Short mmCIF file of C-alpha atoms and ligand atoms in Angstrom, two decimals:
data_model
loop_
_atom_site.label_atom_id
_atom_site.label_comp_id
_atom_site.label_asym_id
_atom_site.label_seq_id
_atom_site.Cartn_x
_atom_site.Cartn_y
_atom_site.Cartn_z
CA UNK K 1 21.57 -7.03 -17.38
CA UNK K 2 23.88 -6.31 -14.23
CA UNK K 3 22.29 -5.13 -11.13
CA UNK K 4 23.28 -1.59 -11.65
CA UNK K 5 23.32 -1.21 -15.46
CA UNK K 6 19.52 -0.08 -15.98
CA UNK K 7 18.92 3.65 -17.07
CA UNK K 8 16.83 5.84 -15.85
CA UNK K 9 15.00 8.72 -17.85
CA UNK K 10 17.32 11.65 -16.08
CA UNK K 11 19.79 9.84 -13.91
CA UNK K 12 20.99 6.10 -13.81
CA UNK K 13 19.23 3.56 -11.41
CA UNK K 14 22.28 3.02 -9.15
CA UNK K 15 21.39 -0.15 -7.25
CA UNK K 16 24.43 0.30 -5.33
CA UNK K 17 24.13 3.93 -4.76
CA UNK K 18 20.45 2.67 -3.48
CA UNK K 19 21.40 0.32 -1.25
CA UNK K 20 24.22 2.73 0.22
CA UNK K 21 21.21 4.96 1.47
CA UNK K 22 19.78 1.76 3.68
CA UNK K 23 21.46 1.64 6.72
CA UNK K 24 19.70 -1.88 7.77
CA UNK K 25 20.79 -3.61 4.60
CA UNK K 26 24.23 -3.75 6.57
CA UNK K 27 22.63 -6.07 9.42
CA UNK K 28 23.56 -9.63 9.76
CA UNK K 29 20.97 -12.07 10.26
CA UNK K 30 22.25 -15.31 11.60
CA UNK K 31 25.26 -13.83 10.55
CA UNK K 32 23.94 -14.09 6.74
CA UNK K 33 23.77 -10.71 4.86
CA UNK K 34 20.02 -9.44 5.32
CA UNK K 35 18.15 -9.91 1.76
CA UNK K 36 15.20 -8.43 2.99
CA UNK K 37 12.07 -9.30 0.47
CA UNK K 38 9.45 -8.55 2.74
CA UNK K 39 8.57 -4.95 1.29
CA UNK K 40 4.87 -5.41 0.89
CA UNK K 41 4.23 -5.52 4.46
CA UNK K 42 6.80 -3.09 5.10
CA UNK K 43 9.87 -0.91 3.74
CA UNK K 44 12.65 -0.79 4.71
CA UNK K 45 14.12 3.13 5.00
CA UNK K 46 16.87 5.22 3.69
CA UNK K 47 19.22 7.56 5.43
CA UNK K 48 17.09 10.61 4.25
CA UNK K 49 13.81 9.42 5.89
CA UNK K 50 15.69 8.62 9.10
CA UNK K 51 17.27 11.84 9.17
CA UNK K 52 14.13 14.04 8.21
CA UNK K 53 12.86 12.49 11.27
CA UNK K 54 16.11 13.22 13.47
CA UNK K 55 16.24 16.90 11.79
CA UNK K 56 12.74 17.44 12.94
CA UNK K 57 13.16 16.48 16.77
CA UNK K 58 16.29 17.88 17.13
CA UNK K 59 15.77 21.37 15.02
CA UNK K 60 12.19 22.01 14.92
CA UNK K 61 9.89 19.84 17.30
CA UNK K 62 6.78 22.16 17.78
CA UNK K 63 3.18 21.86 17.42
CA UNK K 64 1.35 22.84 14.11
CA UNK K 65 -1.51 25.49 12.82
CA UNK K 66 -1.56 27.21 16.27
CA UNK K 67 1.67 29.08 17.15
CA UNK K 68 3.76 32.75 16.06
CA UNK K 69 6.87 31.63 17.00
CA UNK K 70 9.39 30.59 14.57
CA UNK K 71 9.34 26.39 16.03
CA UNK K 72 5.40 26.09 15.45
CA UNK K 73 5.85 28.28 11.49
CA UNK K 74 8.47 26.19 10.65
CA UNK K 75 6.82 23.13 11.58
CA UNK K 76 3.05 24.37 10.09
CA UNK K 77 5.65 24.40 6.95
CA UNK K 78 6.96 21.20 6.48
CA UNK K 79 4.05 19.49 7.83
CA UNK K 80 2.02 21.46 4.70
CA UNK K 81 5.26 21.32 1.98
CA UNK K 82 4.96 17.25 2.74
CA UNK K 83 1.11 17.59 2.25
CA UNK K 84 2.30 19.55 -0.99
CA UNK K 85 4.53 17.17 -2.42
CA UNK K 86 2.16 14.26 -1.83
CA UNK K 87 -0.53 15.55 -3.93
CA UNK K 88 1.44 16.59 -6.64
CA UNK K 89 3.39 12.98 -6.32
CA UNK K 90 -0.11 11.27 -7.37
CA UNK K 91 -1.35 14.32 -9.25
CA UNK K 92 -4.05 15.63 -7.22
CA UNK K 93 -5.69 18.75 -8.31
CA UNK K 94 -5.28 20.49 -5.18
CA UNK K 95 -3.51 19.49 -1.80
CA UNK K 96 -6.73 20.28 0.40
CA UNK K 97 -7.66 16.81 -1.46
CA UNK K 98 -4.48 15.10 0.71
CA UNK K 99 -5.97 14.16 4.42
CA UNK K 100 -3.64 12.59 6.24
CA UNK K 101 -4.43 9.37 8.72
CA UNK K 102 -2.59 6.89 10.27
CA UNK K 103 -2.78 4.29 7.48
CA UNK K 104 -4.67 2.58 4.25
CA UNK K 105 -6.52 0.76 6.96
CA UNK K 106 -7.72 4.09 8.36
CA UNK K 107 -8.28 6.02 5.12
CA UNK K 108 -10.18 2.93 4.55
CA UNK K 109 -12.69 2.80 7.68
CA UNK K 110 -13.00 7.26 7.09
CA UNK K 111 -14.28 6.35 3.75
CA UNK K 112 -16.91 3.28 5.04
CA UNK K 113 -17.72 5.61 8.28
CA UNK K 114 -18.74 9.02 6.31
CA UNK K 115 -19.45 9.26 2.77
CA UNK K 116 -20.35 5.58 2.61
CA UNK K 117 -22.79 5.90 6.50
CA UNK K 118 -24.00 9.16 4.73
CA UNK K 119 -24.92 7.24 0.85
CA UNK K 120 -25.64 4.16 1.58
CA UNK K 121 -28.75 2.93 2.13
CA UNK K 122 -31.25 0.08 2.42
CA UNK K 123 -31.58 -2.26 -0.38
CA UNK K 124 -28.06 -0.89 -1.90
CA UNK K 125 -25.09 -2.59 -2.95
CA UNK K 126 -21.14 -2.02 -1.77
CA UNK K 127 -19.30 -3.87 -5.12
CA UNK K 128 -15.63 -4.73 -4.06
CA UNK K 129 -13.22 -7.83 -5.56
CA UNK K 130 -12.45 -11.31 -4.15
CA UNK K 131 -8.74 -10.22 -3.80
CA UNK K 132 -9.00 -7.60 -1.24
CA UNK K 133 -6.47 -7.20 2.00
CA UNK K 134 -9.02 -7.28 4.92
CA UNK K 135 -8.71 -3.79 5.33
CA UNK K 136 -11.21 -3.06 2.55
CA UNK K 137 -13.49 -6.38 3.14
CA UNK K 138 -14.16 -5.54 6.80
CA UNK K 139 -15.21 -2.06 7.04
CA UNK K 140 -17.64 -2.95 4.29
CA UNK K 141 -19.54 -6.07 5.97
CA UNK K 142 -19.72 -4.31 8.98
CA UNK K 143 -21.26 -1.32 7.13
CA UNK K 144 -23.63 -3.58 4.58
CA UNK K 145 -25.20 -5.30 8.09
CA UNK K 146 -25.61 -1.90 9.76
CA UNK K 147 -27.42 -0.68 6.85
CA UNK K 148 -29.11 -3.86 5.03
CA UNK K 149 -26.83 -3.36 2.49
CA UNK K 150 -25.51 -5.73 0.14
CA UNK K 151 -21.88 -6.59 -0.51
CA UNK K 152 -20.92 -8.14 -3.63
CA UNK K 153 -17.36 -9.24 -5.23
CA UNK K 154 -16.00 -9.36 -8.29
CA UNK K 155 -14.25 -12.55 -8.81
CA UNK K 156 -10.44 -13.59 -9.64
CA UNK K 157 -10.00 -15.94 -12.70
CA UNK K 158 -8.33 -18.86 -13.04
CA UNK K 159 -5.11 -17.26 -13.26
CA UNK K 160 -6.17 -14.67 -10.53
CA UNK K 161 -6.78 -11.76 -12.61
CA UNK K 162 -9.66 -9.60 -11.84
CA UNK K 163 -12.69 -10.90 -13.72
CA UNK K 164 -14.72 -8.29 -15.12
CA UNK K 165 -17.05 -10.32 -17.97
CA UNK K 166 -19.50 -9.56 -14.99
CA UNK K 167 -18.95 -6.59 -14.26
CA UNK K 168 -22.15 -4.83 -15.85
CA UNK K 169 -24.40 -7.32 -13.86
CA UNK K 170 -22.72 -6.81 -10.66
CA UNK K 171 -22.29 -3.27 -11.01
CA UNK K 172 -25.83 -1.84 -11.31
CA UNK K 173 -28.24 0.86 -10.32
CA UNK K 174 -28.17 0.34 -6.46
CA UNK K 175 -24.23 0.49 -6.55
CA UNK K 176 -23.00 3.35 -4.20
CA UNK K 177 -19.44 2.92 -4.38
CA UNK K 178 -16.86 0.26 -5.81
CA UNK K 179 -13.57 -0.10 -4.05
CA UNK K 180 -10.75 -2.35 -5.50
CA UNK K 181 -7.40 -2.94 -4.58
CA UNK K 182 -5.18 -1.54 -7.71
CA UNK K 183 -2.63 -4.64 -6.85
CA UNK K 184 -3.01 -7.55 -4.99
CA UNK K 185 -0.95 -7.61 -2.07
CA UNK K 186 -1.34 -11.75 -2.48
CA UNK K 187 -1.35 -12.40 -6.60
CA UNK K 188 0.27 -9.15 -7.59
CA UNK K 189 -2.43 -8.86 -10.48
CA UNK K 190 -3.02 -5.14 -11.36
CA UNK K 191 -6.51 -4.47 -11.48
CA UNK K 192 -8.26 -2.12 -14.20
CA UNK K 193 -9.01 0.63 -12.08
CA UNK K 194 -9.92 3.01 -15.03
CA UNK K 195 -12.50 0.92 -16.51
CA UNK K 196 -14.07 -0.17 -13.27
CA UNK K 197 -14.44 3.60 -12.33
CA UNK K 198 -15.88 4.16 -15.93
CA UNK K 199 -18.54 1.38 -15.21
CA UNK K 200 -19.12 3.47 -11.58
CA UNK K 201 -19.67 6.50 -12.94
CA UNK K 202 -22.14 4.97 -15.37
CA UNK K 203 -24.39 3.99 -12.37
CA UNK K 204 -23.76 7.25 -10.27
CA UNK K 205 -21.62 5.31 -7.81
CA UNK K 206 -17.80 6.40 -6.63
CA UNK K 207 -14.75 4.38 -6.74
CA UNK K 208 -12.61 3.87 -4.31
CA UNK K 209 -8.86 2.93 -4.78
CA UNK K 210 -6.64 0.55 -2.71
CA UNK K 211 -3.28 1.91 -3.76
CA UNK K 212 -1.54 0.69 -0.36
CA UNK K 213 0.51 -1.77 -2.82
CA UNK K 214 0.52 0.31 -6.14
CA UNK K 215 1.76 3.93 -4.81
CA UNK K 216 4.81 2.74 -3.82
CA UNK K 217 5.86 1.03 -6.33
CA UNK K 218 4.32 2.31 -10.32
CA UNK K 219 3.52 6.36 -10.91
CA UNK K 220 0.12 6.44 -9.87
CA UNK K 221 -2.23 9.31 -11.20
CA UNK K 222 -5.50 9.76 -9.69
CA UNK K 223 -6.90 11.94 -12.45
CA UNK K 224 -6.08 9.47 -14.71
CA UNK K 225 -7.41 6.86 -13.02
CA UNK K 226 -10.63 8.82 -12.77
CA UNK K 227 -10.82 8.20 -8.85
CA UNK K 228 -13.02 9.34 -6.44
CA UNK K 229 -10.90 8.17 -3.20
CA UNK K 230 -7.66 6.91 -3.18
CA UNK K 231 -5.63 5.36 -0.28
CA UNK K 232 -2.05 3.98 0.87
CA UNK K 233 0.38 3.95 3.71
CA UNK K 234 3.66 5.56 3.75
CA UNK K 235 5.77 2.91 5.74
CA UNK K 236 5.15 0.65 2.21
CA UNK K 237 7.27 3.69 0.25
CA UNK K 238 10.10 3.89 2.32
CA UNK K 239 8.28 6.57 5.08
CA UNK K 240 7.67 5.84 8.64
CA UNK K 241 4.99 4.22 10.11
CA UNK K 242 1.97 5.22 11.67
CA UNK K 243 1.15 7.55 8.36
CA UNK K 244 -1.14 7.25 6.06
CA UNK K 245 -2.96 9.04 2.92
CA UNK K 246 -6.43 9.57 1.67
CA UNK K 247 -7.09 11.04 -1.16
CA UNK K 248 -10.47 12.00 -2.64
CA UNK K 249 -12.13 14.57 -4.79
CA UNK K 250 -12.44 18.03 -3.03
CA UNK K 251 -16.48 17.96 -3.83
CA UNK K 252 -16.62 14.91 -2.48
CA UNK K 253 -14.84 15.74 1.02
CA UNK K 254 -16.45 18.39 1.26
CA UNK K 255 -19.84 17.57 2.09
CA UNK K 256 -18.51 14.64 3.99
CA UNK K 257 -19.24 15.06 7.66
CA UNK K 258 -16.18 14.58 9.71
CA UNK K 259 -14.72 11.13 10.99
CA UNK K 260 -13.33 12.13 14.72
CA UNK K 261 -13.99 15.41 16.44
CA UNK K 262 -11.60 17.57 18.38
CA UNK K 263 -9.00 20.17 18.17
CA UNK K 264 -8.02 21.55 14.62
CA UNK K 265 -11.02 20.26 12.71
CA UNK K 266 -13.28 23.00 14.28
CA UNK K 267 -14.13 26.54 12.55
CA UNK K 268 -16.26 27.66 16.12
CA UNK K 269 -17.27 26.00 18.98
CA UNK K 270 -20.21 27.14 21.26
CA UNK K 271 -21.19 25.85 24.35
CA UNK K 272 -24.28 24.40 22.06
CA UNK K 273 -22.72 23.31 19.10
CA UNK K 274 -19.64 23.50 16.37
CA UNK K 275 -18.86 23.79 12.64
CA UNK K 276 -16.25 22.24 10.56
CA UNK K 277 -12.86 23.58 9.52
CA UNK K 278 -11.91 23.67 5.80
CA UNK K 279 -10.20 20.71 4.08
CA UNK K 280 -8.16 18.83 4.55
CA UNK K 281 -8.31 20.10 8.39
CA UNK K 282 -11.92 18.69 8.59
CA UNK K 283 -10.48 15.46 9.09
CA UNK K 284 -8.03 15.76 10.94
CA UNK K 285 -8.65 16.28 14.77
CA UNK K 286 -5.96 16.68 17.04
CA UNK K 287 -2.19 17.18 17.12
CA UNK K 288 -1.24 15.29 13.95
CA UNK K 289 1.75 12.97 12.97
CA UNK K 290 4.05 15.87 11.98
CA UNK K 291 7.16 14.18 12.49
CA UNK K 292 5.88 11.25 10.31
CA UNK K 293 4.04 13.91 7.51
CA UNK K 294 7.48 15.80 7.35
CA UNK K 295 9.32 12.31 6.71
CA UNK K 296 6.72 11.09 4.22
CA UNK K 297 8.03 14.24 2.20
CA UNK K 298 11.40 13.10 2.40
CA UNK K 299 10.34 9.46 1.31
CA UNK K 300 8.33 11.33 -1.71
CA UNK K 301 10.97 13.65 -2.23
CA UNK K 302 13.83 9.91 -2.37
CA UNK K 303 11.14 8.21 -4.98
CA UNK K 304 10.80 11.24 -7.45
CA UNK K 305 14.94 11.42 -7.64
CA UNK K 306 14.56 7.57 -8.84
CA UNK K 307 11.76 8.71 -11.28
CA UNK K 308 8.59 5.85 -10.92
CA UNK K 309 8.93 4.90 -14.25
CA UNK K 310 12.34 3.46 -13.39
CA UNK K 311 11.21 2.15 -10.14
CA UNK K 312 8.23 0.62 -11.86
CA UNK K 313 10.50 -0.71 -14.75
CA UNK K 314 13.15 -2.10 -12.03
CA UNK K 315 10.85 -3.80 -10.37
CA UNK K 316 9.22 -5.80 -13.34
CA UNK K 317 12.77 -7.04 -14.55
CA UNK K 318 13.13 -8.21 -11.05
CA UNK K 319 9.44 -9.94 -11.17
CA UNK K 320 10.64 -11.36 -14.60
CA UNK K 321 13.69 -12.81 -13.55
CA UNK K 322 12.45 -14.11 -10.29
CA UNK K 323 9.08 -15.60 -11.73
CA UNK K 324 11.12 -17.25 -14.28
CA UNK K 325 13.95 -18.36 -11.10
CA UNK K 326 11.13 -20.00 -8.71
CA UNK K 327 8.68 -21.78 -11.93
CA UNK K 328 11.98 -23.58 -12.76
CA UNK K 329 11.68 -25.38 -9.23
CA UNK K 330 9.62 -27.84 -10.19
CA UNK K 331 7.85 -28.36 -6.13
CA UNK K 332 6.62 -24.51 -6.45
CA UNK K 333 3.16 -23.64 -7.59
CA UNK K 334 3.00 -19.73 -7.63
CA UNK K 335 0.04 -18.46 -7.50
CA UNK K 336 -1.48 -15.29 -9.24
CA UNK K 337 -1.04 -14.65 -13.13
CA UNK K 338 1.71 -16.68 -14.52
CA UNK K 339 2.76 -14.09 -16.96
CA UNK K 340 5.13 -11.54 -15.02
CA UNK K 341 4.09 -8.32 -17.44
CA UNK K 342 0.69 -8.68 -15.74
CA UNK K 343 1.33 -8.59 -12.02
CA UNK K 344 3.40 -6.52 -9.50
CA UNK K 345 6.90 -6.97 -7.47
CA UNK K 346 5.16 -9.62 -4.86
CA UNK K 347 5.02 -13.34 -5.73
CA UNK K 348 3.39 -15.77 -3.55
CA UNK K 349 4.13 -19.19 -3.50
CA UNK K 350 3.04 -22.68 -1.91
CA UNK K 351 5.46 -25.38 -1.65
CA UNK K 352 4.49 -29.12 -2.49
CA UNK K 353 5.65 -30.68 0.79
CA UNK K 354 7.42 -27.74 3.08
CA UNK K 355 4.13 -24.99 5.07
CA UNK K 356 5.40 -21.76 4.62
CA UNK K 357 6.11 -21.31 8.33
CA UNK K 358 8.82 -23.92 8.28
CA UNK K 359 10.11 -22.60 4.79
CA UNK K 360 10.24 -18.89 6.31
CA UNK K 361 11.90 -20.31 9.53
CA UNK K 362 14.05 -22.13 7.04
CA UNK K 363 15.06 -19.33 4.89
CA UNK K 364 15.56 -16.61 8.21
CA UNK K 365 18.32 -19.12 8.97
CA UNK K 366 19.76 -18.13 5.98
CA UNK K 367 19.50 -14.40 6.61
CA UNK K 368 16.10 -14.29 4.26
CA UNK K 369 13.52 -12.33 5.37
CA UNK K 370 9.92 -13.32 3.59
CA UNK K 371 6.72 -13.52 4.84
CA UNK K 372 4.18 -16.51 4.99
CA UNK K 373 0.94 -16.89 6.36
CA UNK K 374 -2.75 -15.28 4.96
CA UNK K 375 -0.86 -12.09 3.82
CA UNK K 376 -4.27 -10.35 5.52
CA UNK K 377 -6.41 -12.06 2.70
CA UNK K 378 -8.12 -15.08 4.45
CA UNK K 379 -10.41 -15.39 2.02
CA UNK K 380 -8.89 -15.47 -1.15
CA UNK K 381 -5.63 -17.55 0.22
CA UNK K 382 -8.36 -19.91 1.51
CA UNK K 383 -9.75 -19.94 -2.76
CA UNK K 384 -6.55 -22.33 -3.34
CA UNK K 385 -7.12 -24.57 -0.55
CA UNK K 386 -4.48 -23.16 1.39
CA UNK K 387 -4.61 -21.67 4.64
CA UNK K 388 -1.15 -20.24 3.57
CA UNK K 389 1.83 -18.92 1.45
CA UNK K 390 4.85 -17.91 1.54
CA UNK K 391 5.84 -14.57 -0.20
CA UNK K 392 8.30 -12.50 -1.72
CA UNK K 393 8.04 -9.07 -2.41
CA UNK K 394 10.56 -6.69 -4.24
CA UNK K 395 11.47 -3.14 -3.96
CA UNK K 396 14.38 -0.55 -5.75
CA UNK K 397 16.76 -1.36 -2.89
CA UNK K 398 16.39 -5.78 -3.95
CA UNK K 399 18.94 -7.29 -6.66
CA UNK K 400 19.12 -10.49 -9.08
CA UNK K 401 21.85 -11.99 -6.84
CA UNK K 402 19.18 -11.68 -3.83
CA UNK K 403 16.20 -13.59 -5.80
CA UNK K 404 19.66 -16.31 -6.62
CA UNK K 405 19.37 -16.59 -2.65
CA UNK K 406 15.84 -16.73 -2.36
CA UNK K 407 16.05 -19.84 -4.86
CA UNK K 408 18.79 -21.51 -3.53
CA UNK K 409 17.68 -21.18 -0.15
CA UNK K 410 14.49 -22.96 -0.87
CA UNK K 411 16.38 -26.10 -2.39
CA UNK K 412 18.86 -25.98 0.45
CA UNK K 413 15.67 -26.51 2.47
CA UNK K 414 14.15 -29.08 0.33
CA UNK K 415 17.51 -30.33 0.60
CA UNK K 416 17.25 -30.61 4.57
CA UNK K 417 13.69 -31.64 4.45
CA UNK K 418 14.02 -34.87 2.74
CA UNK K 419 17.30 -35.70 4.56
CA UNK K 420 15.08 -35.54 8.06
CA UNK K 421 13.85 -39.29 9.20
CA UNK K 422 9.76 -39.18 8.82
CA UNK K 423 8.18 -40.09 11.66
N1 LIG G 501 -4.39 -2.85 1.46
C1 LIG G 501 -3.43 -3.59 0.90
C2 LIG G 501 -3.54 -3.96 -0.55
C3 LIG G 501 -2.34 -4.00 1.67
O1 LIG G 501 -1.38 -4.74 1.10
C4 LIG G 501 -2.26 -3.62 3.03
C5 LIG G 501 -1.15 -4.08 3.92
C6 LIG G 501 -3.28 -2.82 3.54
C7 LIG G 501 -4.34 -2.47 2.74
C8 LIG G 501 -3.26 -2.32 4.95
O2 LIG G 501 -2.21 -1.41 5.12
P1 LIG G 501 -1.88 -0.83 6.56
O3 LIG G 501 -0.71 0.05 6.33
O4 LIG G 501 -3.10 -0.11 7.01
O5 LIG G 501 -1.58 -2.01 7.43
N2 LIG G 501 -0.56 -5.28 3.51
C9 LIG G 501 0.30 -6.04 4.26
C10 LIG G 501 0.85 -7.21 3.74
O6 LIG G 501 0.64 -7.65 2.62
N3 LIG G 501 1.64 -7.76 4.67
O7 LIG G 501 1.60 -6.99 5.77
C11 LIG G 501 0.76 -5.91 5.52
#
């Protein structure tokens, strides 16, 4: 398969139309040609994200939900038509289930501070999985000591696939609420949301979704999945940062008491006392990020073109390949499930004699951009006996040729290594 030969459903995967639409992907790094495979901490952006943004500052720039002139109503607009096309983009029911926030981290933490303050009590148990980004570990020990809560974990197998023989045991009567990464920003495993949400239900508890590193990248469906929350960051799917998306069942936010308190969230204020505004509004106080909401859109609007089926099936040739690229070198142990059909676009590696930080250093020199270290995952990178890896992570805009560089750049460096004199 060439780089630009794979199909898509309605129009053909263009991987150099795609890359056309990235400005950045022009940039020299040490003057090497940027092969950026750093996507799961960030993506990079296209041309129609940058210019929603432009569009918006220079045409529109005015606040939202408060104003009759023609600025503020065209703004309320495309602040609500992004809302719009995010909910239908992971098929909510309704877009009053969309809140936006600032990131997963924060749709996170609004989860853990309200419905989770509000239903969990003493003696009860918070169930989440040994491969979480700290994001959805911290938020839960702080609440599980604050209420005498327990927090349990599902474990990763051998081959770092969520292990779920367990899951009965662990998942039980005093279970409030299960929340699970649906990929592993570390492994790449895809966990089985449905059927942990099945065994959550069973027990009365909720499930929560991690989606910061699934959203982006597969079509995600929320009904499908059977969630009760949902959450991801749209600087991940090619949107700007500082925006993020929770998602959760409208019954569910709706007896939720609000997370911050302010401007827009209120219905009436007294001098004594307030009530809430409807959803989504509820929970979100203040001006908002409408610059970044409006831009989302766009990124929404750039990903549904593509089709996620084709980005999905793009991405898992380029896991194939690549898997099959770095297991040939025979000083790489890659960790997560061997078998690329099972895990996402991200592939982390450790290197027999190189740390990651010299191997990243290494490979920047080159004009590779990767990232090494915990990958926000302490405790499951510290499960191998590392304290860290390096990583690659893929994305529609990445190419065979650049996982060739990412390969020959590490033996270049083993190359280098063993030349140097040791001490
Ligand atoms: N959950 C997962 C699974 C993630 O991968 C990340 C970010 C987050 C939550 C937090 O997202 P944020 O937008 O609130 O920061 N993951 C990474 C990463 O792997 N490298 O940098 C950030």
């Amino acid at each position: 398969m060439s780089d630009s030969t794979l199909t898509a459903g309605s129009r053909v995967f263009d991987i150099d139309a795609i890359r056309a639409d990235f400005p950045i992907l022009q940039r020299k790094i040490n003057d090497q040609t940027l092969v950026y495979l750093d996507t799961a901490a960030t993506s990079q952006k296209p041309k129609q994200v940058i210019e929603a943004l432009t569009n918006y500052y220079e045409q529109t720039n005015a606040n939202v939900h408060r104003g009759v002139h023609t600025l503020s109503i065209e703004a309320t607009d495309g602040y609500e038509l992004a809302r719009t096309k995010v909910a239908k983009f992971i098929n909510a029911v309704r877009p009053e289930e969309v809140i936006w926030t600032r990131n997963t981290s924060e749709s996170l933490n609004l989860v853990a501070a309200t419905w989770a303050e509000a239903n969990v009590g003493e003696g009860d148990n918070i169930v989440i999985t040994a491969m979480e980004h700290h994001s959805n570990i911290v938020p839960w020990q702080h609440l599980a000591e604050k209420k005498n809560a327990e927090l349990r974990y599902l474990a990763a197998d051998e081959d770092g696939l969520l292990d779920i023989s367990e899951l009965d045991s662990i998942v039980d009567s005093r279970t409030k609420i299960v929340a699970a990464t649906h990929m592993s920003n570390v492994l790449g495993s895809i966990n089985p949301i449905a059927e942990l949400a099945n065994r959550a239900h069973a027990v009365g508890a909720v499930i929560l979704v991690d989606a910061a590193q699934s959203v982006p990248h597969m079509p995600v469906d929320v009904q499908a999945l059977d969630a009760d929350f949902l959450c991801f960051s749209a600087h991940k799917m090619l949107g700007p940062t500082g925006i993020g998306v929770l998602w959760g069942r409208y019954e569910l936010l709706e007896v939720m008491p609000p997370y911050m308190f302010g401007g827009d969230m209120i219905l009436e204020v007294t001098y004594e006392n307030a009530t809430w505004n409807d959803l989504p509004y509820k929970f979100e106080a203040g001006t908002p990020n409408i610059a970044d909401a409006i831009a989302t859109g766009a990124a929404v609007d750039y990903l549904t073109e593509l089709g996620m089926d084709n980005v999905w099936q793009h991405e898992q040739e380029l896991t194939a390949y690549a898997m099959e690229q770095i297991l040939s070198l025979d000083s790489v142990k890659v960790l997560g499930p061997q078998d690329s059909a099972l895990r996402g676009g991200v592939i982390s590696f450790i290197h027999g004699t190189i740390h990651p930080h010299d191997l990243g250093t290494a490979l920047d020199q080159q004009g590779i951009a990767i990232r090494t270290g915990h990958h926000c995952a302490m405790p499951l990178v510290r499960s191998f006996d590392v304290v860290a890896a390096a990583r690659a992570s893929f994305y529609i805009y990445n190419t065979k040729s650049e996982i060739d560089a990412l390969v020959n750049g590490i033996s270049e460096t083993e190359r280098y290594f063993s030349r140097c004199p040791v001490a």
